[in-house]
Amino acid sequence: MSTSAKYWRGIPQRYRLEAEKCTDCGAQFFPPRVVCSGCGGREFEEIKLDDRGKLLTYTVIRVGPSEFCEQTPYAMGIVELEGGVRMTGQIADVDFDDLEVGLPIKIEFRKIREEGEAGILCYGYKFVPDK
Amino acid sequence: MRDVAVIGVGMQKWGELWEKSLRDIFTESAMLAIDDAGVDHIDSMYVGCMTSGLFVGQEHLGSLLADYLGVAPIPALRVESACASGGAAFRQAYFDVASGANDIVLASGVEKMTDVDGAGATYALSTAADAEYEVYHGITFPGLYALLAVAHMHAYGTTREQLAEVSVKNHKNGAKNPLAQYPFEVTVDQVLNSVMIADPLTILDCSPITDGAAGAILCPLDMAKDLSHKAPVKILSSAHATDSIALHSRQDLTWLSAVAKAGEVAYKGAGLTPADIDFVEVHDCFTIAEIAVIEALGFFEKGKGGTGAPSGETAMGGRIPVNPSGGLKSKGHPVGATGIAQIVETVKQLRGDAGERQVEGAKVGMTQNMGGTGGSCVAHILGKV
Ligand SMILES: [Zn+2]
C-alpha cells in the first residue's frame, strides 16, 4: 500500500487546480513542470485553472480496475478548459445518452475512490455537465 | 556500423499456459530461435518485458533468464518500454551487433500475464498510462483507446462497423496461424454484439490477455552464411520515437505522432517509402489502434484508416496486407513479447516460410510496436537479401 505522501503532494492540483504558465512563451502546464516543453524556459508563474470547459471525447467504462469495480459503469472523458489545458477525469451526474463531443463541462471537487480496506480516501476533480 | 541480419526465429503456441512459468516460456522460445539459426552459442542477450514485477513478482530478468538458458555469464539485460518492450529489445540487440560489440545476440520478449486475475492484469497494464493524471481517475487501456476511437469517429466519420472489420480481418489471418492464441474467424455481428468493455469498444475489439514469448538471433550480415544455413534477413532500418504518455496532452487526440516519427525515420534509414513495403505487422492492441497506425505510417491518408479493412486494401492480397500473422487481436498480446513476435512473422514471410498465410513475393516487411496509447513506438524494416 502507498504511503500518504503521494496524495498530499498532489493536493494543490487535485483540490485547487493549480497550474503554471511559462513566463517566456505563455504555455500552460497542468500539472506544473520544471522545464517548459514548448520553449525550454525554466521560469513559471502560478495560475489557477478555469473550472469550465468542453468535452473533447468520452467513453463509458464497463470493466474497471480493482479499485473502481464497484463504481462501474461510469463515464470518463477528456476536457479542454477555457485556457487550453486538457485533463482526463470521470464525468459525474450525467445520463450516458447525453454524452457528446462539445458538451459544456464544469469541474467539481469529489471523492474519486477509496484505496483498499481502511485505506486512504482519494479526492480530486470530476466533470459534470454545465447546464 | 555493421549491416545486421536475423538468422533465427522462435516462438511457441501462445495462450493461457497455466502449467508453464515465465522462465519456462522464455527458455522454450529462445531455444527454438537458437536451434532455428543453428548457432552453438550466443554472446549477449536482451529480454523485452513490460512488467514481470506486477505480473509474477519477479524483476532482474536478464540474469535469471540467462541462468535458465544456460548462457551465464554473458551480458543479459531486460528492456522496458511498456507494450513496445519487445521492439525496444530487438533494437538494442541490433545496436549491439551493428556496433561491433558482439557477434551473435539473442533478442527476446516475454510476458506471463495469467498468474494474476483480470483486475490484477488490468492494473498491471494501466501502469503504461500516466499513473497520477489518467489512472488515478479510473481510466483503463480499453478506456483510453475508446477515447481515441470516439475522437476519431467524431473528426473523420469513422464508423463502428469499420472498427469491427479490423477484428474480422485479423482473425481471418490468425485462423491460418497455428501459433495464434485464438485461431478462429469472427463476424462483424459477433464483434458488435460481444460484451461492451469501454464504449464503443467490445471485447472483440480488444487484444487478449496472453502468456507467451518469442526470440530472434541477430549477427553481422557478412557472417550470416558461415554461422547459419538459414537464408539471412537483413535489418534495413531501426527507429524509435516518443510522445507524451498522457493521451490528453496531445494536440491532436487522433494522431499518433510517435508512430509517424518512427515511421519517417525507418523509411529514411532504409531509403524507402510506404509504397515499397510489401506487408506490415502493426500494433493492433485495439481495433482503433490499427486504424490510427496505418494512417501515421503513411499507408492511408489522415482520417481514412477506417476504410482499410472494409475495402480489402489491408487484407491478404490487398494493396498493403496488414497483420498477416493475425495481429495482436488473434495471435495474442503477451505485451513484452509482441514486438519480437512481429519480427518472427516478418522473417518467416521474407523466407517464404509463412505457409497458408504467405504474402506472395514478399521482399520487404515492416514492423511497428508501440507502448501505451502511443507514448513510445519502435519500427523496423526488414528485407530479403
Ligand atoms: Zn515556454
Short mmCIF file of C-alpha atoms in Angstrom, two decimals, chain A residues 6-7 9-10 13-14 30-33 56-66 68-69 74 76-78 86-90 101 112-113 121-125, chain B residues 119-120 122-123 126 130-140 142-144 146-151 154 195-200 244 247-253:
data_model
loop_
_atom_site.label_atom_id
_atom_site.label_comp_id
_atom_site.label_asym_id
_atom_site.label_seq_id
_atom_site.Cartn_x
_atom_site.Cartn_y
_atom_site.Cartn_z
CA LYS A 6 1.90 10.83 -2.88
CA TYR A 7 -1.62 12.04 -2.09
CA ARG A 9 1.80 16.05 -2.78
CA GLY A 10 -0.98 16.18 -5.40
CA GLN A 13 -3.59 20.14 -8.36
CA ARG A 14 -6.38 17.78 -7.33
CA PHE A 30 -1.15 21.04 -15.59
CA PRO A 31 0.45 19.57 -13.55
CA PRO A 32 3.33 22.05 -13.19
CA ARG A 33 6.67 21.16 -14.76
CA LEU A 56 -13.40 16.57 -26.39
CA THR A 57 -14.08 12.83 -26.21
CA TYR A 58 -15.73 10.34 -23.85
CA THR A 59 -16.33 6.69 -23.03
CA VAL A 60 -18.22 4.58 -20.52
CA ILE A 61 -16.03 2.21 -18.51
CA ARG A 62 -17.89 -1.10 -18.12
CA VAL A 63 -14.95 -3.15 -16.80
CA GLY A 64 -12.93 -1.15 -14.29
CA PRO A 65 -9.65 -1.53 -12.41
CA SER A 66 -9.96 -3.23 -8.99
CA PHE A 68 -13.17 1.20 -9.31
CA CYS A 69 -15.03 -2.11 -9.82
CA TYR A 74 -19.01 5.18 -15.14
CA MET A 76 -14.91 9.28 -18.44
CA GLY A 77 -13.66 11.91 -20.82
CA ILE A 78 -11.02 14.41 -21.83
CA ARG A 86 -6.67 19.40 -21.12
CA MET A 87 -7.30 16.74 -18.50
CA THR A 88 -8.77 13.26 -18.10
CA GLY A 89 -11.41 12.53 -15.49
CA GLN A 90 -14.75 10.99 -14.63
CA VAL A 101 -18.33 15.89 -28.11
CA ILE A 112 -12.56 9.60 -6.56
CA ARG A 113 -12.06 6.25 -4.77
CA LEU A 121 -9.87 8.30 0.68
CA CYS A 122 -8.75 9.80 -2.61
CA TYR A 123 -10.33 13.09 -3.66
CA GLY A 124 -9.98 15.14 -6.80
CA TYR A 125 -11.77 16.79 -9.69
CA ALA B 119 -8.42 -6.93 -12.17
CA GLY B 120 -4.73 -7.53 -11.45
CA THR B 122 -6.00 -4.51 -15.81
CA TYR B 123 -3.99 -2.74 -13.11
CA SER B 126 -2.65 0.52 -16.67
CA ASP B 130 0.00 8.31 -16.59
CA ALA B 131 -0.48 6.95 -13.06
CA GLU B 132 -1.27 10.29 -11.42
CA TYR B 133 -3.32 12.05 -14.09
CA GLU B 134 -5.04 9.23 -16.01
CA VAL B 135 -5.11 6.02 -13.95
CA TYR B 136 -5.85 7.87 -10.66
CA HIS B 137 -9.24 8.82 -12.09
CA GLY B 138 -10.22 5.28 -13.10
CA ILE B 139 -9.21 5.01 -16.73
CA THR B 140 -8.23 1.64 -18.27
CA PRO B 142 -9.61 -0.10 -23.36
CA GLY B 143 -10.97 3.19 -21.96
CA LEU B 144 -8.07 5.24 -23.34
CA ALA B 146 -12.15 4.21 -26.60
CA LEU B 147 -11.45 7.93 -26.04
CA LEU B 148 -9.23 7.86 -29.13
CA ALA B 149 -11.92 5.98 -31.09
CA VAL B 150 -14.69 8.46 -30.21
CA ALA B 151 -12.41 11.37 -31.17
CA HIS B 154 -16.20 12.44 -34.47
CA VAL B 195 -19.56 -7.75 -24.26
CA MET B 196 -19.05 -3.98 -24.06
CA ILE B 197 -15.77 -3.09 -22.30
CA ALA B 198 -15.48 0.68 -22.83
CA ASP B 199 -17.98 2.25 -25.23
CA PRO B 200 -17.75 1.87 -28.19
CA SER B 244 3.51 12.19 -24.04
CA LEU B 247 -3.37 10.96 -24.22
CA HIS B 248 -4.90 14.29 -23.14
CA SER B 249 -1.54 16.09 -23.54
CA ARG B 250 -1.55 15.58 -27.33
CA GLN B 251 -2.67 18.42 -29.55
CA ASP B 252 -4.49 16.03 -31.88
CA LEU B 253 -6.08 13.16 -29.95
#
